[in-house]
């Protein structure tokens, strides 16, 4: 891999982050006619059953506090500087709390189930798909195709609801929702960790069931195509063992488009994971985003969106830098 | 149809053939019916011999190559016959025994060298895996030494080992394939149109390399192709295939000088020669569909010397001097094919001289395309 390319790709990453931050800055300011501070204050005072006469003073005070009285260019510079320091502002609904802290609290939950679900479904789906396409693999595997097709056609959250209905509501094998039992305090004891895994089972299962089929079908298609390649025939003529041909020649080559597929669908997977969290009331980023949307917590919404863009940007950067290692034909010199 | 012997000229009688194919049949079971892509083909190949296998597209050349490697895929299968390499019967082997025989007993240089190498692994690894699977006792350094050795044998620099296939030219890729084919010093190598994707210069160089390794290692080579010119230069025995059957087989010089099957004769006369200018004479018509073969002799629909017996009876193999075998009814006719060809030539010459008298014809009698 060429260093020039790596530098270029990292610069591109920062350019995308800058663009995302700018859009994040501009969009709420384009939404005229709604003033989140005023709306928030009105909502709170109505909850209190008392309309303060000094509402305008309070609005003004908060505007100064959030720096909204400054001219736009200055606000922009301050915003970029804060973003660079991972300061995404303070939440409107949970006021003094920083958005970054909210994200930090929700992140481990999401990271846990989403990375587990993606890694499991990708690995499982890829191996399964490759085997289905392999003529010398057990025949029985071919019967899994209709099931995979069915599951890959059902969205995550619907599958989540179905699982909740059968396994949590009817059979009561799993909890209906939440990240841990109500009333327990998170700790690193064995008992709590078991409960944690127990609660994470259904949400991850719904993600794994829904996406394994897609990976398997994609991989199966690639393996079928690759078996028509001359190098597969030649590998057989070389007298190589079946497993060497399968992994070293078949899967190795079919993995290339599969990896591209992973990179392309990552955004969708994360969005889907968010919905699963909402369905299961799981205390992750998805649920946080859901709550923020219903409560008009603008700063948190924008913070999460920006955070997701950064995450996706980093993952794609890593995949892009890894790609020439798995496909030597990719030459970045001319790119 | 069976040709029991290839020419034994130059081979001491009593020498055992290194490759012996007996009544080999390959059938493809399609929705339209069963078709026989290889029909009772028999031939023997002795150590150090080079046998050419020629024929039109679809005549069953590559099917034979795949059948010899036992790599016919469903819906096709080897439906009869025997393939012996030395004392090993390939047709009787278990799948795993056959796997270990590939490249070790019977090597192959693929048709599509451009795409035969795995695009994502280095050349070293592609030679290495064939060495490791067949000779698991080799140490790492022995394997590395062997890799460099075979690369040198095919005139490639050692640095090529660290390259990926896309970094090589077509000729280099074909050389890598040859290196893999000779890495285990098999007794027989099947080269299925090894130079079809290369230009003439590289083609010549690659054929020279195959020829040199063949001599040095005393490997028997089956060269498959349809380039009669290349065959004339390279092989010492030639087998002509038509519609899955062996039409004629014999020593190359004999076959070119005195073919005994009209198809061979027409293939040879369709070659351009330096001394003769004029219209090319191809072979009119196309190969019959294997699903709708004519009765009797398969070639009768295109044969200029067709007789009544050709449509009712399939010709049997007739042996001539020097291990030359042909299957044509003309062999039973006095004068044979040569008689017919000469009669035709005389008639043409008469026509020419008649034209010459009128002042319209071209001068000079028609010369048969000799390749001596």
XYZ file of C-alpha atoms in Angstrom:
707
model
C 0.000 0.000 0.000
C 1.240 3.435 -0.847
C 1.687 6.027 1.895
C 0.503 8.741 -0.484
C -2.809 7.001 -0.773
C -3.147 6.498 2.977
C -2.536 10.200 3.625
C -4.989 11.102 0.880
C -7.627 8.770 2.268
C -7.226 10.140 5.817
C -7.497 13.699 4.531
C -10.662 12.662 2.716
C -12.011 11.326 5.990
C -11.498 14.697 7.661
C -13.041 16.472 4.706
C -16.145 14.302 5.042
C -16.279 14.955 8.781
C -16.029 18.689 8.175
C -18.824 18.482 5.606
C -20.996 16.454 7.973
C -20.368 18.910 10.798
C -21.225 21.834 8.542
C -24.475 20.260 7.397
C -25.227 19.485 11.016
C -24.675 23.158 11.811
C -26.623 24.587 8.894
C -29.681 22.308 8.924
C -31.213 23.312 12.290
C -30.589 26.959 11.500
C -32.449 26.610 8.245
C -35.497 25.305 10.078
C -37.183 28.648 10.679
C -40.368 29.079 12.640
C -39.424 26.719 15.429
C -37.454 27.786 18.412
C -36.400 24.752 20.453
C -35.491 26.881 23.497
C -38.850 28.575 23.603
C -40.693 25.313 22.963
C -38.774 23.596 25.700
C -39.419 26.379 28.197
C -43.110 26.513 27.329
C -43.415 22.760 27.688
C -41.691 22.833 31.049
C -43.690 25.716 32.439
C -46.914 24.087 31.237
C -45.936 20.940 33.060
C -45.473 23.121 36.103
C -48.915 24.685 35.474
C -47.467 28.167 35.695
C -46.757 30.536 32.817
C -43.927 32.768 33.814
C -44.249 36.349 32.714
C -40.538 36.618 32.368
C -40.531 33.978 29.637
C -38.902 36.327 27.135
C -36.116 37.107 29.582
C -35.471 33.418 30.106
C -35.421 32.731 26.357
C -32.940 35.540 25.900
C -30.820 34.298 28.764
C -30.664 30.776 27.293
C -29.903 32.121 23.831
C -26.856 33.852 25.289
C -25.947 30.695 27.177
C -26.068 28.607 23.989
C -24.261 31.336 22.080
C -27.198 31.812 19.724
C -26.990 35.611 19.964
C -23.621 35.676 18.257
C -23.332 36.335 14.503
C -23.547 33.126 12.436
C -19.874 32.979 11.307
C -18.711 33.211 14.899
C -21.215 30.560 15.952
C -19.885 28.348 13.144
C -16.276 28.670 14.243
C -17.185 28.018 17.881
C -19.246 25.027 16.802
C -16.418 23.531 14.712
C -13.948 24.053 17.551
C -16.299 22.405 20.048
C -16.950 19.515 17.680
C -13.227 18.996 17.287
C -13.015 18.676 21.051
C -15.903 16.166 21.003
C -18.115 18.727 22.711
C -21.484 18.240 21.084
C -23.262 20.692 23.370
C -25.741 20.119 26.136
C -28.956 18.187 25.952
C -32.130 20.264 25.928
C -34.346 17.765 27.710
C -31.791 16.624 30.253
C -30.437 20.120 30.360
C -27.148 20.364 32.120
C -26.078 16.984 30.845
C -23.618 17.024 27.909
C -24.727 15.180 24.768
C -21.372 13.449 24.668
C -22.030 11.994 28.125
C -25.447 10.740 27.066
C -23.869 9.074 24.048
C -21.086 7.704 26.200
C -23.621 6.060 28.515
C -25.617 4.524 25.665
C -22.660 3.515 23.496
C -21.445 0.333 25.273
C -24.943 -1.176 25.019
C -25.183 -0.553 21.277
C -21.588 -1.470 20.578
C -22.121 -4.731 22.432
C -25.167 -6.046 20.604
C -24.545 -4.430 17.195
C -20.953 -5.552 16.781
C -21.839 -9.001 18.072
C -24.803 -9.229 15.696
C -22.924 -7.939 12.650
C -19.866 -10.117 13.195
C -21.961 -13.212 13.889
C -24.380 -12.757 11.006
C -21.639 -11.824 8.543
C -19.447 -14.796 9.463
C -22.333 -17.230 9.708
C -23.984 -15.998 6.522
C -20.762 -16.016 4.545
C -19.810 -19.557 5.540
C -23.353 -20.837 5.091
C -23.695 -19.199 1.682
C -20.372 -20.567 0.521
C -21.351 -24.068 1.645
C -24.761 -23.949 -0.014
C -23.049 -23.197 -3.315
C -20.445 -25.940 -2.823
C -21.464 -29.120 -4.667
C -19.594 -31.392 -2.288
C -21.133 -29.909 0.871
C -23.947 -31.769 2.687
C -27.162 -31.742 0.666
C -29.177 -30.869 3.767
C -27.800 -27.311 3.710
C -29.711 -26.587 0.514
C -32.972 -26.758 2.472
C -31.970 -23.692 4.463
C -32.316 -21.465 1.402
C -36.106 -20.859 1.683
C -35.737 -19.949 5.366
C -32.867 -17.612 4.652
C -34.875 -15.985 1.878
C -37.852 -15.487 4.197
C -35.799 -14.009 7.014
C -33.797 -11.742 4.734
C -37.050 -10.252 3.440
C -38.302 -9.327 6.928
C -36.996 -6.074 8.426
C -35.155 -6.198 11.771
C -37.794 -4.490 13.854
C -40.700 -6.601 12.581
C -38.725 -9.735 13.287
C -38.006 -8.199 16.705
C -41.729 -7.764 17.381
C -42.450 -11.339 16.278
C -39.710 -12.660 18.553
C -41.019 -10.614 21.475
C -44.527 -11.947 20.910
C -43.529 -15.612 20.778
C -40.502 -15.914 23.015
C -41.071 -13.175 25.557
C -44.848 -12.731 25.702
C -46.196 -16.232 24.936
C -43.435 -18.558 26.052
C -41.840 -16.156 28.557
C -38.389 -17.557 27.813
C -36.818 -14.140 27.508
C -37.488 -10.722 29.035
C -39.763 -8.429 27.062
C -37.318 -5.561 26.986
C -34.629 -3.513 28.665
C -30.927 -3.991 29.024
C -31.069 -5.453 32.551
C -33.809 -6.250 35.090
C -35.514 -3.226 36.596
C -34.326 -2.661 40.124
C -30.827 -4.051 39.683
C -27.795 -1.840 39.695
C -25.272 -2.335 36.863
C -22.101 -3.950 38.201
C -19.403 -6.280 37.006
C -20.543 -9.332 38.906
C -21.147 -12.691 37.258
C -24.801 -12.577 38.182
C -25.352 -9.248 36.535
C -23.381 -10.169 33.414
C -25.524 -13.304 32.953
C -28.638 -11.161 33.177
C -27.062 -8.750 30.699
C -26.455 -11.534 28.161
C -29.960 -12.887 28.813
C -31.471 -9.495 27.988
C -29.262 -9.029 24.919
C -30.274 -12.379 23.410
C -33.545 -11.462 21.720
C -32.386 -8.118 20.259
C -29.210 -9.637 18.827
C -31.100 -12.709 17.662
C -33.526 -10.575 15.696
C -30.635 -8.759 14.013
C -28.742 -11.978 13.308
C -31.804 -13.782 11.940
C -32.730 -10.846 9.737
C -29.323 -10.252 8.202
C -27.726 -13.716 7.990
C -29.966 -14.609 5.052
C -28.832 -11.617 3.048
C -25.173 -12.403 3.575
C -25.716 -16.069 2.782
C -27.577 -15.363 -0.448
C -24.985 -12.843 -1.596
C -22.145 -15.225 -0.834
C -23.943 -18.124 -2.499
C -24.321 -16.109 -5.695
C -20.657 -15.168 -5.685
C -19.532 -18.731 -5.036
C -21.677 -20.041 -7.886
C -20.125 -17.477 -10.224
C -16.609 -18.199 -9.015
C -16.974 -21.926 -9.540
C -17.233 -21.219 -13.243
C -13.875 -19.463 -13.190
C -10.915 -21.085 -14.901
C -8.763 -20.933 -11.798
C -11.256 -23.122 -9.922
C -11.032 -25.813 -12.591
C -7.285 -25.485 -12.649
C -7.130 -25.777 -8.863
C -8.919 -29.095 -9.228
C -6.514 -30.151 -11.975
C -3.676 -29.368 -9.561
C -4.997 -32.129 -7.336
C -5.518 -29.824 -4.358
C -7.642 -30.993 -1.455
C -11.270 -29.963 -1.363
C -10.834 -27.747 1.675
C -7.881 -25.928 0.111
C -9.896 -25.235 -3.047
C -12.927 -24.188 -0.998
C -11.146 -21.734 1.306
C -8.022 -20.716 -0.592
C -9.600 -20.365 -4.010
C -13.389 -20.160 -3.664
C -14.124 -18.293 -0.430
C -10.979 -16.193 -0.747
C -12.177 -14.765 -4.052
C -15.879 -14.608 -3.218
C -15.022 -12.628 -0.076
C -14.006 -9.568 -2.074
C -17.491 -8.442 -3.167
C -18.849 -9.670 0.157
C -16.562 -7.254 2.010
C -17.614 -4.413 -0.272
C -21.204 -5.369 0.536
C -20.434 -5.134 4.244
C -18.978 -1.655 3.839
C -21.938 -0.507 1.782
C -24.626 -1.839 4.097
C -23.023 -0.793 7.356
C -25.027 2.430 7.539
C -28.251 0.523 6.994
C -27.288 -2.063 9.602
C -26.695 0.635 12.196
C -30.013 2.304 11.372
C -31.731 -1.074 11.681
C -30.023 -1.691 14.991
C -31.430 1.614 16.231
C -34.952 0.444 15.469
C -34.342 -2.874 17.179
C -33.265 -1.014 20.326
C -36.450 1.037 20.238
C -38.563 -2.108 19.844
C -36.797 -3.841 22.730
C -36.446 -0.739 24.901
C -32.742 -1.422 24.942
C -30.758 1.424 26.536
C -28.481 2.090 23.545
C -27.889 4.853 21.024
C -30.990 3.848 19.031
C -33.286 4.276 22.017
C -31.572 7.526 22.948
C -32.151 8.812 19.439
C -35.771 7.669 19.573
C -36.368 9.488 22.863
C -34.622 12.619 21.645
C -36.817 12.707 18.562
C -40.054 12.406 20.543
C -38.880 15.062 23.030
C -37.528 17.513 20.431
C -34.089 17.297 21.986
C -32.366 18.914 19.017
C -28.830 19.037 20.362
C -28.928 15.345 21.217
C -30.396 14.393 17.831
C -27.719 16.317 15.971
C -25.066 15.025 18.298
C -26.054 11.407 17.704
C -26.362 11.864 13.947
C -22.934 13.452 13.833
C -21.527 10.749 16.053
C -22.940 8.020 13.756
C -21.427 9.737 10.721
C -18.034 9.806 12.431
C -18.323 6.128 13.385
C -19.317 5.123 9.880
C -16.525 7.272 8.452
C -13.951 5.571 10.638
C -15.199 2.062 9.801
C -15.186 2.817 6.073
C -11.718 4.322 6.379
C -10.452 1.135 8.007
C -12.156 -1.065 5.395
C -10.742 1.053 2.579
C -7.246 0.785 3.986
C -7.644 -2.975 4.446
C -9.054 -3.596 0.975
C -5.758 -3.671 -0.963
C -4.562 -6.287 1.498
C -7.343 -8.663 0.562
C -7.367 -7.806 -3.158
C -3.845 -7.226 -4.501
C -5.229 -6.118 -7.873
C -6.398 -2.848 -6.363
C -3.824 -0.266 -7.253
C -4.192 3.079 -5.550
C -1.397 4.767 -7.446
C -3.681 5.749 -10.288
C -6.713 6.295 -8.109
C -14.276 -47.508 -33.188
C -10.916 -48.375 -31.813
C -7.410 -47.662 -32.876
C -5.343 -50.198 -31.144
C -1.956 -48.830 -31.809
C -0.286 -45.556 -32.257
C 2.762 -45.651 -34.398
C 5.575 -47.440 -32.786
C 8.153 -46.003 -35.069
C 11.164 -45.048 -33.038
C 9.913 -46.934 -30.021
C 11.356 -50.345 -29.369
C 8.633 -52.961 -29.458
C 7.929 -54.258 -25.999
C 8.147 -50.824 -24.402
C 5.115 -50.255 -22.244
C 2.959 -47.290 -23.141
C 2.996 -44.555 -20.516
C -0.557 -43.571 -21.338
C -2.957 -46.132 -22.655
C -6.495 -45.134 -23.525
C -8.878 -47.932 -24.425
C -12.398 -47.439 -25.774
C -12.866 -44.235 -23.821
C -16.474 -42.981 -23.978
C -17.828 -39.783 -22.487
C -21.554 -39.086 -22.490
C -23.386 -35.890 -21.675
C -26.940 -36.381 -20.492
C -28.868 -33.305 -21.586
C -32.588 -32.541 -21.754
C -32.395 -33.062 -25.489
C -30.977 -36.532 -25.024
C -27.705 -38.297 -24.506
C -24.781 -37.146 -26.546
C -21.523 -38.941 -26.893
C -18.725 -36.380 -26.942
C -16.038 -39.022 -26.990
C -16.811 -42.272 -28.755
C -14.621 -45.335 -28.172
C -11.373 -43.446 -28.441
C -8.239 -45.550 -28.053
C -4.598 -44.681 -28.353
C -1.276 -45.420 -26.748
C 1.398 -42.970 -25.854
C 4.973 -44.097 -25.226
C 7.525 -42.351 -22.997
C 8.873 -39.213 -24.561
C 6.302 -39.165 -27.337
C 4.360 -36.118 -28.422
C 0.865 -36.779 -29.615
C -1.198 -34.074 -31.277
C -4.974 -34.148 -31.034
C -6.659 -32.059 -33.708
C -10.211 -31.496 -34.779
C -12.808 -28.812 -35.246
C -14.481 -27.100 -32.288
C -16.842 -29.555 -30.684
C -15.052 -32.612 -31.984
C -14.281 -33.772 -28.438
C -10.651 -32.744 -28.001
C -11.102 -30.929 -24.704
C -13.544 -33.587 -23.525
C -10.736 -36.118 -23.891
C -8.398 -33.810 -21.942
C -10.927 -33.524 -19.112
C -11.674 -37.241 -19.223
C -7.977 -38.056 -18.871
C -7.875 -35.863 -15.749
C -11.215 -37.396 -14.698
C -12.665 -33.938 -14.414
C -15.830 -34.374 -16.497
C -18.606 -32.565 -14.642
C -22.267 -33.590 -14.523
C -24.361 -33.887 -16.655
C -21.397 -35.547 -18.339
C -19.649 -38.693 -17.265
C -17.121 -41.237 -18.433
C -19.417 -44.043 -19.550
C -16.880 -46.586 -20.624
C -13.312 -47.440 -21.382
C -10.080 -47.386 -19.474
C -7.274 -44.890 -18.976
C -3.973 -46.311 -17.780
C -0.996 -44.198 -16.796
C 1.863 -46.657 -16.479
C 0.403 -49.357 -14.238
C -2.211 -47.119 -12.636
C -5.772 -47.379 -13.841
C -7.192 -43.868 -13.510
C -10.747 -45.021 -14.224
C -10.665 -47.478 -11.321
C -9.305 -45.030 -8.749
C -11.328 -43.608 -5.869
C -11.951 -39.866 -5.978
C -9.223 -39.243 -3.443
C -6.700 -41.442 -5.250
C -7.540 -39.610 -8.465
C -7.058 -36.279 -6.737
C -3.594 -37.278 -5.664
C -2.834 -38.582 -9.175
C -3.534 -35.205 -10.769
C -0.320 -33.326 -11.531
C 1.657 -36.182 -9.971
C 0.952 -38.850 -12.617
C -0.787 -36.757 -15.199
C -0.152 -33.053 -15.472
C -2.125 -30.421 -17.272
C -1.319 -27.123 -18.922
C -4.626 -25.288 -19.059
C -6.265 -23.735 -22.068
C -6.910 -20.366 -20.460
C -3.608 -19.469 -18.855
C -4.744 -15.859 -18.606
C -7.377 -16.768 -16.029
C -6.130 -20.102 -14.698
C -4.156 -18.605 -11.833
C -5.815 -17.507 -8.613
C -5.837 -13.695 -8.883
C -5.432 -12.966 -5.178
C -2.506 -15.132 -4.152
C 1.148 -14.898 -5.093
C 2.772 -17.153 -7.692
C 4.917 -18.695 -4.961
C 1.841 -19.843 -3.051
C 0.269 -21.277 -6.190
C 3.308 -23.448 -6.909
C 3.739 -24.192 -3.250
C 0.261 -25.604 -2.706
C 0.674 -28.146 -5.480
C 4.026 -29.257 -4.024
C 2.705 -29.453 -0.485
C -0.414 -31.411 -1.306
C 1.449 -34.076 -3.290
C 4.704 -34.189 -1.337
C 3.775 -33.376 2.251
C 7.147 -34.551 3.542
C 9.070 -31.663 1.993
C 10.460 -29.128 4.431
C 9.792 -25.435 3.971
C 13.240 -24.727 2.534
C 12.995 -27.692 0.176
C 9.681 -26.371 -1.115
C 11.170 -22.917 -1.650
C 14.139 -24.397 -3.478
C 11.840 -26.435 -5.713
C 9.788 -23.335 -6.545
C 12.868 -21.475 -7.734
C 14.022 -24.559 -9.594
C 10.817 -24.934 -11.612
C 10.644 -21.208 -12.301
C 14.154 -21.408 -13.688
C 13.164 -24.431 -15.764
C 10.516 -22.343 -17.527
C 12.924 -19.411 -17.943
C 11.314 -17.115 -15.394
C 13.245 -14.932 -12.974
C 13.050 -15.937 -9.279
C 11.403 -12.582 -8.441
C 8.301 -13.769 -10.297
C 7.526 -15.922 -7.256
C 6.627 -12.834 -5.216
C 4.341 -11.376 -7.873
C 0.589 -11.686 -8.325
C -0.867 -13.033 -11.581
C -2.066 -9.585 -12.722
C 1.533 -8.417 -12.690
C 2.558 -10.991 -15.304
C 2.177 -11.034 -19.078
C 0.184 -13.742 -20.831
C 3.289 -15.648 -21.825
C 4.639 -15.473 -18.271
C 1.360 -16.775 -16.866
C 1.480 -19.693 -19.282
C 5.057 -20.366 -18.183
C 3.925 -20.425 -14.551
C 1.283 -22.997 -15.518
C 3.942 -25.055 -17.273
C 6.123 -24.782 -14.166
C 3.243 -26.120 -12.062
C 2.640 -28.915 -14.576
C 6.263 -30.120 -14.476
C 6.866 -29.404 -10.770
C 6.132 -33.017 -9.815
C 7.610 -34.521 -12.993
C 4.490 -36.373 -14.108
C 4.696 -39.104 -16.737
C 2.186 -37.431 -18.998
C 1.263 -33.806 -19.583
C -1.895 -32.777 -21.349
C -1.552 -29.382 -22.954
C -5.007 -28.173 -24.001
C -4.424 -25.442 -26.573
C -1.688 -23.961 -24.393
C -0.979 -21.116 -26.744
C -4.446 -20.168 -27.951
C -4.443 -16.806 -26.161
C -0.891 -15.837 -27.071
C 0.559 -14.077 -30.093
C 2.686 -16.052 -32.546
C 6.067 -14.980 -31.202
C 5.227 -15.848 -27.588
C 3.454 -18.953 -28.839
C 6.660 -20.157 -30.445
C 8.706 -19.431 -27.308
C 6.225 -21.207 -25.055
C 6.109 -24.238 -27.367
C 9.906 -24.341 -27.379
C 9.899 -24.369 -23.581
C 7.342 -27.195 -23.475
C 9.393 -29.094 -26.058
C 12.658 -28.641 -24.177
C 11.186 -29.734 -20.815
C 9.520 -32.678 -22.530
C 12.898 -33.842 -23.881
C 14.793 -33.162 -20.653
C 12.324 -34.912 -18.389
C 11.208 -37.519 -20.942
C 7.576 -36.644 -20.342
C 4.956 -37.761 -22.843
C 2.873 -34.860 -24.105
C -0.649 -34.777 -25.484
C -0.987 -31.494 -27.333
C -4.536 -30.487 -28.108
C -5.235 -27.866 -30.714
C -6.509 -27.069 -34.158
C -3.452 -25.373 -35.571
C -2.221 -27.914 -38.130
C 0.913 -25.846 -38.744
C 1.866 -25.895 -35.071
C 1.135 -29.620 -34.931
C 3.316 -30.345 -37.952
C 6.240 -28.665 -36.203
C 5.739 -29.986 -32.706
C 4.242 -33.451 -32.501
C 5.561 -36.763 -33.769
C 2.155 -38.434 -33.802
C -1.109 -36.936 -34.814
C -4.675 -37.972 -34.036
C -7.506 -36.423 -36.005
C -10.896 -36.288 -34.296
C -14.262 -35.878 -35.891
C -17.592 -35.796 -34.025
C -16.137 -37.500 -30.964
C -14.414 -40.287 -32.884
C -10.839 -40.801 -33.928
C -10.838 -40.473 -37.708
C -7.184 -41.173 -38.196
C -4.050 -41.541 -36.135
C -0.450 -42.045 -37.135
C 3.065 -40.640 -37.304
C 2.916 -36.989 -38.347
C 5.083 -37.247 -41.514
C 3.098 -40.259 -42.777
C -0.203 -38.573 -42.004
C 0.782 -35.427 -43.866
C 2.303 -37.275 -46.818
C -0.359 -39.899 -47.283
C -3.536 -39.327 -45.289
C -5.993 -42.208 -45.373
C -9.106 -40.352 -44.234
C -10.741 -37.723 -46.456
C -11.162 -35.415 -43.451
C -7.426 -35.453 -42.706
C -6.734 -34.925 -46.378
C -9.042 -31.920 -46.506
C -7.598 -30.456 -43.288
C -4.133 -30.645 -44.792
C -5.132 -29.219 -48.145
C -6.860 -26.315 -46.446
C -3.464 -25.137 -45.129
C -1.994 -22.254 -47.074
C 1.409 -23.008 -48.590
C 4.079 -20.615 -49.731
C 4.421 -22.031 -53.244
C 0.764 -21.994 -54.075
C -1.341 -18.951 -54.686
C -5.014 -19.121 -55.303
C -8.303 -19.766 -53.600
C -8.278 -21.427 -50.183
C -10.062 -24.683 -50.106
C -11.853 -25.125 -46.820
C -14.038 -28.010 -45.798
C -17.610 -27.238 -46.801
C -20.386 -27.727 -44.255
C -20.254 -27.866 -40.477
C -19.701 -30.594 -37.901
C -22.984 -32.469 -37.407
C -24.804 -31.982 -34.118
C -23.936 -34.747 -31.686
C -27.680 -35.117 -31.111
C -28.427 -35.755 -34.777
C -25.516 -37.722 -36.130
C -25.805 -39.202 -39.611
C -26.115 -42.967 -39.965
C -23.058 -44.938 -40.962
C -19.984 -42.761 -41.241
C -20.319 -39.419 -39.406
C -18.270 -37.630 -42.047
C -20.299 -38.745 -45.062
C -22.400 -35.546 -45.160
C -19.286 -33.527 -45.955
C -17.181 -36.110 -47.705
C -16.464 -35.519 -51.412
C -15.774 -39.225 -51.964
C -18.952 -40.518 -50.349
C -20.116 -43.981 -51.448
C -23.304 -46.008 -50.930
C -21.816 -48.069 -48.119
C -21.015 -44.918 -46.090
C -24.631 -44.267 -45.133
C -25.390 -47.819 -44.070
C -22.285 -48.950 -42.234
C -19.933 -47.267 -39.824
C -16.366 -47.713 -41.038
C -14.026 -49.836 -38.951
C -10.422 -49.162 -38.121
C -7.965 -50.216 -40.757
C -4.274 -50.381 -39.917
C -1.629 -49.327 -42.405
C 2.131 -49.484 -42.224
C 3.968 -47.778 -39.376
C 1.119 -47.720 -36.877
C -1.039 -45.602 -39.121
C -4.742 -46.253 -38.507
C -7.750 -44.759 -40.259
C -11.434 -45.513 -40.278
C -12.764 -44.984 -43.740
C -14.553 -47.276 -46.220
C -12.176 -46.047 -48.925
C -9.462 -48.179 -47.352
C -11.278 -51.227 -48.775
C -11.487 -49.715 -52.250
C -8.564 -50.442 -54.610
C -6.328 -47.395 -54.778
C -7.901 -46.049 -51.584
C -8.081 -42.332 -50.848
C -4.888 -41.653 -52.792
C -6.454 -43.164 -55.896
C -9.510 -40.926 -55.554
C -7.449 -37.813 -54.948
C -5.225 -38.500 -57.928
C -8.181 -39.158 -60.178
C -9.679 -35.867 -59.050
C -6.418 -34.055 -59.625
C -6.079 -35.501 -63.118
C -9.584 -34.392 -63.937
C -8.797 -30.926 -62.659
C -5.558 -30.801 -64.619
C -7.445 -31.753 -67.781
C -9.902 -28.988 -67.060
C -7.049 -26.551 -66.485
C -5.296 -27.427 -69.706
C -8.582 -27.163 -71.537
C -9.000 -23.698 -70.053
C -5.404 -22.824 -70.825
C -6.007 -23.656 -74.450
C -8.873 -21.236 -74.407
C -6.615 -18.722 -72.721
C -8.719 -18.247 -69.592
C -7.219 -20.578 -67.021
C -4.387 -20.095 -64.622
C -1.067 -21.662 -65.448
C 0.387 -24.513 -63.467
C -1.225 -27.625 -62.120
C -2.716 -27.623 -58.671
C -0.296 -28.778 -56.061
C -1.421 -30.672 -53.040
C -0.649 -28.878 -49.847
C 2.492 -30.711 -48.912
C 3.995 -30.163 -45.510
C 7.233 -32.007 -45.686
